[in-house]
Tab-separated table of C-alpha atoms and ligand atoms in Angstrom:
chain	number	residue	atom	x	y	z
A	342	UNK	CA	-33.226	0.580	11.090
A	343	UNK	CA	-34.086	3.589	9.201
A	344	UNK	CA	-31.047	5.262	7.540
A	345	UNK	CA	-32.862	7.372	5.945
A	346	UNK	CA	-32.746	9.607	8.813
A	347	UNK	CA	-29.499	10.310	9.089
A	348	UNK	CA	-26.516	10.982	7.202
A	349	UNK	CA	-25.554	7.753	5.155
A	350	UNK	CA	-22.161	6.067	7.129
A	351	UNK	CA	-19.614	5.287	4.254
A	352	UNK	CA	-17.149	2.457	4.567
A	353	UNK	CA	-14.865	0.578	2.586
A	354	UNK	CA	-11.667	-1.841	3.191
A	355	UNK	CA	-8.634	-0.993	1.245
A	356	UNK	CA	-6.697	-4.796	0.457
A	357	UNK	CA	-3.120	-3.855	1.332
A	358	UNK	CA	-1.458	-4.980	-2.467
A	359	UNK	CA	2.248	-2.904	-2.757
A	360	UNK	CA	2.489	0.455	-4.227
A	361	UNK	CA	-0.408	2.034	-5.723
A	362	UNK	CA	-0.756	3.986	-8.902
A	363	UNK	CA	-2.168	6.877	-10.899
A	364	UNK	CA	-5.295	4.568	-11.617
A	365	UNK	CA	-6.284	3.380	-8.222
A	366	UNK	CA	-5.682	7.610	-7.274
A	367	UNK	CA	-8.537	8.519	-10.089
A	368	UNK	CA	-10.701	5.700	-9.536
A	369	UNK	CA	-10.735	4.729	-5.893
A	370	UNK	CA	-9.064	7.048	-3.185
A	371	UNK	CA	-10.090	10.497	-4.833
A	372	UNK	CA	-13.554	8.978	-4.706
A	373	UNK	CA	-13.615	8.052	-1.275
A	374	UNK	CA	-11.770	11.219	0.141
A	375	UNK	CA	-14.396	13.441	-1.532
A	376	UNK	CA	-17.176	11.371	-0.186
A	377	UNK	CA	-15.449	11.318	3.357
A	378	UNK	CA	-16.288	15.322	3.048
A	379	UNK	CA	-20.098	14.808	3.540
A	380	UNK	CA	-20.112	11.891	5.196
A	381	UNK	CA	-19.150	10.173	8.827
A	382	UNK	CA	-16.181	7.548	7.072
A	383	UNK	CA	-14.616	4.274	8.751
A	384	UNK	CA	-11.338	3.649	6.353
A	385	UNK	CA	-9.666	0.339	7.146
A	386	UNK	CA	-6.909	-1.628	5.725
A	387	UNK	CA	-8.075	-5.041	5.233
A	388	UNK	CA	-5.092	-7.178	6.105
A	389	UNK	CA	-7.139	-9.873	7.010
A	390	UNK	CA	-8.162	-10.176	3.993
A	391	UNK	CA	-4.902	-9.799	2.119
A	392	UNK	CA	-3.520	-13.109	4.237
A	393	UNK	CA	-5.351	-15.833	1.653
A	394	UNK	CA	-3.230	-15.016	-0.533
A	395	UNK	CA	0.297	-13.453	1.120
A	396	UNK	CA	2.475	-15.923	2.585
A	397	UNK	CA	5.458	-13.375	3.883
A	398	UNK	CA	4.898	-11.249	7.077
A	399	UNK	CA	7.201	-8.951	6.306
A	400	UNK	CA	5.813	-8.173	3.012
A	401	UNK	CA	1.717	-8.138	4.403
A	402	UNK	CA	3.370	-5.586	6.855
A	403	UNK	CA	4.873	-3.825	4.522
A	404	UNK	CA	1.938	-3.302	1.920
A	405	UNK	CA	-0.351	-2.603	5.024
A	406	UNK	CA	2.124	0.343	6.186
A	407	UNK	CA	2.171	1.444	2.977
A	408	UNK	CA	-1.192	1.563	1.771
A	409	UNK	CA	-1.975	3.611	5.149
A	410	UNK	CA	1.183	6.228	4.589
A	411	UNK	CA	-0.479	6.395	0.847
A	412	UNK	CA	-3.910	7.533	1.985
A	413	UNK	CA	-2.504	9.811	4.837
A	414	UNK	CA	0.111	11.606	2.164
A	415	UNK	CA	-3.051	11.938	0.123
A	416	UNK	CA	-4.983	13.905	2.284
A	417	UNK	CA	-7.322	11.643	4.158
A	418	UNK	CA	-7.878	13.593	7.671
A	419	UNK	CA	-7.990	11.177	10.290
A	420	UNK	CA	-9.974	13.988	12.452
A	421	UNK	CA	-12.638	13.234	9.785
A	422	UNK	CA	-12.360	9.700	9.116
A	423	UNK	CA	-11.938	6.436	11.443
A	424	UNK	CA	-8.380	5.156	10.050
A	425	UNK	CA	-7.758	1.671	11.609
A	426	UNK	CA	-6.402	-1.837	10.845
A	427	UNK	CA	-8.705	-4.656	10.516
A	428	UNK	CA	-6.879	-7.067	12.235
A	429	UNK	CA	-7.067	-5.146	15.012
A	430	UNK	CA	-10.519	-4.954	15.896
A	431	UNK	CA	-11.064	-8.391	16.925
A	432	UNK	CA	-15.045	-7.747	17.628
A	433	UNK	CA	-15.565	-8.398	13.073
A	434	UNK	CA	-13.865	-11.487	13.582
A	435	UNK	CA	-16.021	-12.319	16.273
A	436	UNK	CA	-19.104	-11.441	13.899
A	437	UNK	CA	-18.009	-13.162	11.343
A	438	UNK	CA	-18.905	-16.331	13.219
A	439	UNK	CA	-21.812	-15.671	14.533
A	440	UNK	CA	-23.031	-14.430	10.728
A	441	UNK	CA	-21.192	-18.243	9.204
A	442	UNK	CA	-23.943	-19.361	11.311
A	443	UNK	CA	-27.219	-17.734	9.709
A	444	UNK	CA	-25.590	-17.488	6.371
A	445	UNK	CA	-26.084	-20.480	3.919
A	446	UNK	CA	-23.530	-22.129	2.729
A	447	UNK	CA	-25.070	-22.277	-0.813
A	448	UNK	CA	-24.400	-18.078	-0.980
A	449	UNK	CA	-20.918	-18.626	-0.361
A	450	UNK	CA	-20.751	-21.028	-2.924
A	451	UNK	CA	-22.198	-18.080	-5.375
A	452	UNK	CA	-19.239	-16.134	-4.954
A	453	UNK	CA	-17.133	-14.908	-8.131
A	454	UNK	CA	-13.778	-15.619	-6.791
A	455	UNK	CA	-14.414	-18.935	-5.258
A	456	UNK	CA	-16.200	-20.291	-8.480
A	457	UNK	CA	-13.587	-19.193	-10.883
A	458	UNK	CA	-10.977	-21.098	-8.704
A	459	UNK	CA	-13.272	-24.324	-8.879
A	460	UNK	CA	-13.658	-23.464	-12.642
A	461	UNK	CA	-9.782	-23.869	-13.162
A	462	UNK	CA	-9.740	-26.784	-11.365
A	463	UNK	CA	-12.348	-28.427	-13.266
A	464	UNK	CA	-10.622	-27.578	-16.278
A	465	UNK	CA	-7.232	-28.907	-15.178
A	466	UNK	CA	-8.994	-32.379	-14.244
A	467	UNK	CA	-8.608	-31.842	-10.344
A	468	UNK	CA	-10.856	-32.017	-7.445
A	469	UNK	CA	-13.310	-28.956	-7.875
A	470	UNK	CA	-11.329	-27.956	-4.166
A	471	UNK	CA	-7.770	-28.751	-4.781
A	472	UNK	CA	-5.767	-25.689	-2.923
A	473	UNK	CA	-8.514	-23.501	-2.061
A	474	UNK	CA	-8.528	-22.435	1.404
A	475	UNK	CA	-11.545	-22.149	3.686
A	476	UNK	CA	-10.107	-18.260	3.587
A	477	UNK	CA	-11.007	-17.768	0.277
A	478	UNK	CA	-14.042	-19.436	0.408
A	479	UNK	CA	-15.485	-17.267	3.592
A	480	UNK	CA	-13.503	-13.839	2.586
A	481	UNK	CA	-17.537	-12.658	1.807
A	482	UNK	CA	-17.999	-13.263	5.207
A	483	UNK	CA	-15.593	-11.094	6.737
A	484	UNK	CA	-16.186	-9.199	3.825
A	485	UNK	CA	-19.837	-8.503	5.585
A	486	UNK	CA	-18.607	-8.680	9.003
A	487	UNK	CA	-16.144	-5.643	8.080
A	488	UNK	CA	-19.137	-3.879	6.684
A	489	UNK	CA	-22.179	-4.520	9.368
A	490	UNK	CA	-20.203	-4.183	12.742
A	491	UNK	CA	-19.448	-0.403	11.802
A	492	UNK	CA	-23.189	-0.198	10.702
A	493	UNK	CA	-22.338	1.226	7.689
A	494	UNK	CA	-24.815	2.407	5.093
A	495	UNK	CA	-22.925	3.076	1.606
A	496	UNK	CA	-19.610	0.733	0.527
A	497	UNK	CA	-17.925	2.677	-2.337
A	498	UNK	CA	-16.431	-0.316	-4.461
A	499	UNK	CA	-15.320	-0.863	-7.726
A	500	UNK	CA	-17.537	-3.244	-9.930
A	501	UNK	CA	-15.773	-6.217	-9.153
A	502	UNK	CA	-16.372	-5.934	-5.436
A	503	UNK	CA	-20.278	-5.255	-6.037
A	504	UNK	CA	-21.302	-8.924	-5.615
A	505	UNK	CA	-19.427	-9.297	-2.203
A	506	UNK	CA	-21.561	-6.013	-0.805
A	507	UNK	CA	-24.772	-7.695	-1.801
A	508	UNK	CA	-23.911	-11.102	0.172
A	509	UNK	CA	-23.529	-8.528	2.732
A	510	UNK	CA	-26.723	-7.160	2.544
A	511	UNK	CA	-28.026	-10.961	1.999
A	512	UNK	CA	-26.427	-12.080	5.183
A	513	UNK	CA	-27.905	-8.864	7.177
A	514	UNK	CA	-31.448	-9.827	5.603
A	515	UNK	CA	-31.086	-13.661	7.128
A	516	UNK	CA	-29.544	-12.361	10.461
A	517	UNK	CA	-32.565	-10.179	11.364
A	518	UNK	CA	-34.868	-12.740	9.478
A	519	UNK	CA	-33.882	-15.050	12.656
A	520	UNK	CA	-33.014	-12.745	15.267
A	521	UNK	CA	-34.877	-9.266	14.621
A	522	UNK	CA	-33.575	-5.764	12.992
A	523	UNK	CA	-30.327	-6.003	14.390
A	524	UNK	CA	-28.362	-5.477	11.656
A	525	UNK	CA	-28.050	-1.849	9.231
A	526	UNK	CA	-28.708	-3.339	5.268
A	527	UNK	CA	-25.763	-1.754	3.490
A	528	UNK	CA	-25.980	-0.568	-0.187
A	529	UNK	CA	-22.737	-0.493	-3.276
A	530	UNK	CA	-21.799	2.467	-4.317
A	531	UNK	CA	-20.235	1.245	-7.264
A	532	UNK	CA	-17.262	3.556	-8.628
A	533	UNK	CA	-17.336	3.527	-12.449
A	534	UNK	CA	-13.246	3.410	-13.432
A	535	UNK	CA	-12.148	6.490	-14.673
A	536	UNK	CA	-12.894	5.425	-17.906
A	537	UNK	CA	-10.447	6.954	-20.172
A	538	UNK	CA	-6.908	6.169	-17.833
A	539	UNK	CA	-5.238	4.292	-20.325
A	540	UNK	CA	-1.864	2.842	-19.093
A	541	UNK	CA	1.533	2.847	-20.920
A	542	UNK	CA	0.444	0.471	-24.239
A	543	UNK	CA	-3.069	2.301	-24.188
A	544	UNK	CA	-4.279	-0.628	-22.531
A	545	UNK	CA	-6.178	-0.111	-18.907
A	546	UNK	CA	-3.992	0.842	-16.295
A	547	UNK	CA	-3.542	-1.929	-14.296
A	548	UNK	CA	-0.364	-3.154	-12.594
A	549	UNK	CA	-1.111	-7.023	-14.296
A	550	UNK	CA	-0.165	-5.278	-17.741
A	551	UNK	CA	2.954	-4.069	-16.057
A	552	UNK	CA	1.610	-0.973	-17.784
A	553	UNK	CA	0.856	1.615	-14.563
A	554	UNK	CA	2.166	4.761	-13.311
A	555	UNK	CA	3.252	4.453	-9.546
A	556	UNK	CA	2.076	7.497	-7.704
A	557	UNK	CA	5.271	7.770	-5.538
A	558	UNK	CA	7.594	6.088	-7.363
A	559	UNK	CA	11.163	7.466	-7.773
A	560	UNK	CA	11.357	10.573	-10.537
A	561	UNK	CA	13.621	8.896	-12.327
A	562	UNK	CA	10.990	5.784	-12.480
A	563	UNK	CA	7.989	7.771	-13.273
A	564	UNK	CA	10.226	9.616	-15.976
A	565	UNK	CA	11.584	6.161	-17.574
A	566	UNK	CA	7.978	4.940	-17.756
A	567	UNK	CA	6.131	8.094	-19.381
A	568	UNK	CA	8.652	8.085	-21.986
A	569	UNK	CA	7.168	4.757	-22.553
A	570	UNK	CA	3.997	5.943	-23.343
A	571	UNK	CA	2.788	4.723	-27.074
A	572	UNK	CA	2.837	7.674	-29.361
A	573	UNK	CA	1.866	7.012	-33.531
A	574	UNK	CA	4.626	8.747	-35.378
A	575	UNK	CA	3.312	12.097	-36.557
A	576	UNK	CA	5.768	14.576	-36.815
A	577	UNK	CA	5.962	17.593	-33.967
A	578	UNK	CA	4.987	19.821	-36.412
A	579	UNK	CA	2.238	17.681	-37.617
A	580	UNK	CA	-1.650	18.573	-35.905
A	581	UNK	CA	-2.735	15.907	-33.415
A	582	UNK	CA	-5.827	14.754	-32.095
A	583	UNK	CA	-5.961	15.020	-28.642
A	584	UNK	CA	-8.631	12.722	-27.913
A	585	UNK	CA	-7.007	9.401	-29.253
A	586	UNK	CA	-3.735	10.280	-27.593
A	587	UNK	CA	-2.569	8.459	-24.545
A	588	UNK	CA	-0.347	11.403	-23.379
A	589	UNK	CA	-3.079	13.448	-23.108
A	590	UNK	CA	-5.646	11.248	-21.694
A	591	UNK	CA	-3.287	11.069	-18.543
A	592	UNK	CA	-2.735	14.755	-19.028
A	593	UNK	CA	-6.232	15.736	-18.724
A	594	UNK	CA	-7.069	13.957	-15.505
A	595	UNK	CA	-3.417	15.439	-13.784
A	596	UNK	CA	-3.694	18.745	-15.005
A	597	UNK	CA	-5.727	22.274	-14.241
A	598	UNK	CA	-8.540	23.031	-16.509
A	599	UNK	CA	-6.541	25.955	-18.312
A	600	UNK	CA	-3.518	23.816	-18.886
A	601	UNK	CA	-5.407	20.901	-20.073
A	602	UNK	CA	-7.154	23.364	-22.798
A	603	UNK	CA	-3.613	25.047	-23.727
A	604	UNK	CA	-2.459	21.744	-24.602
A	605	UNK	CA	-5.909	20.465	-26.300
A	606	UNK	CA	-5.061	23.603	-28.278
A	607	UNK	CA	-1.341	23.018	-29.092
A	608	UNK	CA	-2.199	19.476	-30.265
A	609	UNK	CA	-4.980	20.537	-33.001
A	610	UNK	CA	-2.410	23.410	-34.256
A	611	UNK	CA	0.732	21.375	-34.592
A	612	UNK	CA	3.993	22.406	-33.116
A	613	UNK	CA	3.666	20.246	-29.915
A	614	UNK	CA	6.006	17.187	-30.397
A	615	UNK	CA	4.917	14.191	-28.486
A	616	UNK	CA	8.238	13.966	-26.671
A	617	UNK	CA	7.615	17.555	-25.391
A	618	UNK	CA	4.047	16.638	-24.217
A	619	UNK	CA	5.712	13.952	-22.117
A	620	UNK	CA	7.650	16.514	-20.530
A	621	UNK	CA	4.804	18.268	-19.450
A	622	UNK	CA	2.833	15.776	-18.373
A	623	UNK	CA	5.892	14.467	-16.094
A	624	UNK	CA	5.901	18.274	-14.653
A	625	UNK	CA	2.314	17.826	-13.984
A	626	UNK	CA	2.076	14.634	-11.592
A	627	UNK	CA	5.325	16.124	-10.212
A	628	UNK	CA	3.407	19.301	-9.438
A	629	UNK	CA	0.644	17.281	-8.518
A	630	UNK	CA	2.181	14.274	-6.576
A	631	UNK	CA	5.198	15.971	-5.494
A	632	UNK	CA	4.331	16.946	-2.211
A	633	UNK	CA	2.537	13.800	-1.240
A	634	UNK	CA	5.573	12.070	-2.451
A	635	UNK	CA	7.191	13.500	-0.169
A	636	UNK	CA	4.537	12.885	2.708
A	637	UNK	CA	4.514	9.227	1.759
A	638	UNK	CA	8.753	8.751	2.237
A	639	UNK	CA	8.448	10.462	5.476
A	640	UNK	CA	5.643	8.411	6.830
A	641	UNK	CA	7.499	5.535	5.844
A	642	UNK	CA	10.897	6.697	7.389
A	643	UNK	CA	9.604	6.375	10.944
A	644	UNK	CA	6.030	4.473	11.158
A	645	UNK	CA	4.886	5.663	14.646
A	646	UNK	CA	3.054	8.806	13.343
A	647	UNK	CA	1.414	5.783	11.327
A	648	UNK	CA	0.877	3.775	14.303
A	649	UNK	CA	-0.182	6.666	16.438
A	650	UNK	CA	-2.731	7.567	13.817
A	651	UNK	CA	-4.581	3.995	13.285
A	652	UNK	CA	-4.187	3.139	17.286
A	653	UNK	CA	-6.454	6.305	17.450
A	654	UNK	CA	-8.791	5.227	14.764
A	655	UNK	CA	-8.879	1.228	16.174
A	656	UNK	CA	-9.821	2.743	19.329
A	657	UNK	CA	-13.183	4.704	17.678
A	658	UNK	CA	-13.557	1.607	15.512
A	659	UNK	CA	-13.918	-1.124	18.116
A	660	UNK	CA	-16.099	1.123	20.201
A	661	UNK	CA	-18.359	1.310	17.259
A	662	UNK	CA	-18.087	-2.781	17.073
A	663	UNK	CA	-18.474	-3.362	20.922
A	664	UNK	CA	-21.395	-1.552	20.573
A	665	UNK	CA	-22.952	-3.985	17.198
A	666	UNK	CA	-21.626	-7.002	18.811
A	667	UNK	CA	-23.541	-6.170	22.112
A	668	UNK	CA	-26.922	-5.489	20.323
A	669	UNK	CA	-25.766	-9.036	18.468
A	670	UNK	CA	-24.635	-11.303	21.314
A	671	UNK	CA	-27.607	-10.359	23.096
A	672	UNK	CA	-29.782	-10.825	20.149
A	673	UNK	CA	-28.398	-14.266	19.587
A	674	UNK	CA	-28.056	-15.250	23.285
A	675	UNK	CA	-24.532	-15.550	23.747
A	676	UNK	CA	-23.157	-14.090	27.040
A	677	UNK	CA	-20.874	-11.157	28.227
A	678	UNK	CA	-22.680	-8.795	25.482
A	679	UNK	CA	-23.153	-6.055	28.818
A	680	UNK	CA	-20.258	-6.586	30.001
A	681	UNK	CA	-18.177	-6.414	27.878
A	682	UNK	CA	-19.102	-3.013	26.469
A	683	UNK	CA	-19.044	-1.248	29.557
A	684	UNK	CA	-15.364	-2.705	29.959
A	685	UNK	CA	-15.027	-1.007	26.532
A	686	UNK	CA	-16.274	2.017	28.027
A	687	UNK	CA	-14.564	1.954	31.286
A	688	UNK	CA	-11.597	1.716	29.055
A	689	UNK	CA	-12.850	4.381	26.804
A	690	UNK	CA	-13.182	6.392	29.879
A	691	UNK	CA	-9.266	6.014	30.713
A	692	UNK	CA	-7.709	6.410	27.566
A	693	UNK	CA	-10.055	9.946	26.910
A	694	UNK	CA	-12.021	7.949	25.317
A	695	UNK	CA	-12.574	7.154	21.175
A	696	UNK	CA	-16.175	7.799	21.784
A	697	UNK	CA	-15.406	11.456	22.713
A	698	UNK	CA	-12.823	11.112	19.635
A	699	UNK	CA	-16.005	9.955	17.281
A	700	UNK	CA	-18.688	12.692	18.593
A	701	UNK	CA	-16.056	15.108	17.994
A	702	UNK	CA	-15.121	14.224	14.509
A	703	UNK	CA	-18.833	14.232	14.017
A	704	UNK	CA	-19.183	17.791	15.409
A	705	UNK	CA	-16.237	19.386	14.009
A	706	UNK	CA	-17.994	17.744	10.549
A	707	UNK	CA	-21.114	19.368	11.297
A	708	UNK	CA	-22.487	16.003	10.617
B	1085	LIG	N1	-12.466	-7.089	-0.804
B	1085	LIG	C1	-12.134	-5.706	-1.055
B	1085	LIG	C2	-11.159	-5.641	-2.237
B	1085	LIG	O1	-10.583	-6.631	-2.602
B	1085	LIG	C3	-11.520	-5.037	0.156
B	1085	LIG	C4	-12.473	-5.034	1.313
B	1085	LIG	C5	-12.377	-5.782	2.446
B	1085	LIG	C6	-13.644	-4.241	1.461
B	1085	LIG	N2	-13.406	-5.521	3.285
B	1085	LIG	C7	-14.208	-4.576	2.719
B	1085	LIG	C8	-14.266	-3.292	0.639
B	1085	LIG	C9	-15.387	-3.991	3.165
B	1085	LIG	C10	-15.447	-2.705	1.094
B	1085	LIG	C11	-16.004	-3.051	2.343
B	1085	LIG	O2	-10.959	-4.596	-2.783
């Protein structure tokens, strides 16, 4: 499986977790829309993967519509990339079985996640297993079963995710260790967090400190929580140093080049008050975010330009995995792998066909 050859697939789930913020913008979707420029892209929201730990299907729903309307009113094209739902390409789930079975239980057992959970346990005197969920336990393997039916090449993930991409990689090695090159060996392309988005208190921006910036949040919200921001208490006439100020950290990253160096400039001559600098930076998400807002409420308002949009990309999705699972199931030596991808194609044929969606993407991409 050479993938040197051609361009590298990119791929990466996005766990549907409520309303996301400035942060995740800078550090996660900006990333992967830039890279879905260059490169073929399969986009999913991970759903599956959200149920070990939601308990309310109205609320896993929810997060899932919205984390698609939040990508979509941020520009991701879905000409350009395959958009779709995990839970409704049933061919990973089907892969993820057939990988429990080459993949050592031991590797599972390696897992950050699962270990911290028997760590608390141990420390709280219960059975190293009390209220963990076989869920948890596997979510590496449908973790890699997300990643090697699409045959990607490159998962852009943040650091904490970088161990899950390498049991990928592990369990693609031990597949076509017992069954031949079957399976694409998938790299991390691990995105460093924008390393200077402090949140509200200066600490990282993270929605645990209760100290983020929603990205579509109400004006009056996003207003209520700059003012928020932790200032020292020079004076407005006083000269400030840009570079240990919060208010400008978040500035930079929002604003054009030329305003960011106006106000760079303002801080180091004195004059600019900290409460005025607030005011600007509000105008700059607004200017920035504004329109996307807007994008976001009207996706929401009536979700069948959503569904219409990831029933297109499931469709080019679970060709892509019919045509894995085949090369798999016949690999392994379970039955039905022919026949049931030309079903998949007879159905392709019918509904104009996701294939003829895919090549097209590809071509319109030049790619
Ligand atoms: N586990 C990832 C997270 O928590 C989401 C995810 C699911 C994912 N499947 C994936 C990421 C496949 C990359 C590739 O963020």
């Amino acid at each position: 499986m050479a993938s040197s050859q051609h361009n590298p697939i990119v791929l990466t789930g996005i766990k549907p977790t409520g309303q996301p913020h400035l942060g995740n913008y800078l550090g996660s979707i900006r990333p992967a829309l830039e890279l879905a420029e260059r490169h073929p892209a399969y986009y999913f929201v991970a759903d599956g993967h959200a149920l070990t730990t939601v308990r309310d299907p109205a609320r896993l729903a929810r997060h899932s519509d919205e984390v698609a309307a939040t990508w979509l009113a941020l520009g991701l094209d879905p000409e350009r990339v395959v958009f779709y739902r995990q839970s409704a390409v049933p061919e990973i789930f089907e892969l993820m079985w057939i990988l429990a079975c080459t993949t050592a239980k031991g590797l599972l057992n390696r897992a950050h996640a699962y270990k911290a959970a028997v760590a608390l346990n141990q420390a709280a005197d219960r059975d190293d297993d009390a209220d963990v969920q076989v869920g948890l336990y596997t979510y590496p393997l449908l973790m890699a079963a997300d990643i090697l039916a699409m045959g990607a090449d490159l998962v852009p993930v943040g650091r904490d995710q970088q161990q899950h991409v390498e049991m990928a990689r592990d369990m693609a090695l031990g597949f076509n260790r017992a069954f031949g090159q079957v399976l694409k060996l998938p790299v991390a392309l691990i995105q460093s967090e924008v390393p200077t988005l402090p949140g509200l208190d200066g600490r990282k921006m993270s929605k645990s400190y209760d100290n983020e910036i929603p990205l579509f949040g109400p004006p009056e919200e996003i207003r209520r929580r700059v003012m928020r921001i932790v200032t020292d208490s020079r004076s407005p006439e006083e000269p400030k140093d840009p570079e240990t100020c919060h208010i400008f950290a978040l500035y930079r990253q929002v604003a054009p080049g030329a305003a960011v160096a106006g106000m760079r400039q303002r801080y180091q001559q004195g004059g600019l008050g900290y409460r005025e600098a607030k005011e600007t930076l509000i105008a700059a998400l607004e200017g920035r975010f504004g329109q996307a807002r807007t994008r976001f409420a009207a996706l929401m308002a009536d979700t069948s330009q959503l569904a219409a949009v990831l029933a297109q990309g499931t469709a080019a999705a679970r060709y892509q995995a019919a045509q894995t699972l085949a090369r798999v199931r016949r690999a392994v030596g379970l039955a039905r792998a022919e026949a049931q991808l030309s079903t998949m194609m007879a159905e392709n044929a019918v509904a104009g066909g996701p294939a003829a969606f895919a090549s097209a993407a590809r071509s319109r991409r030049g790619l």
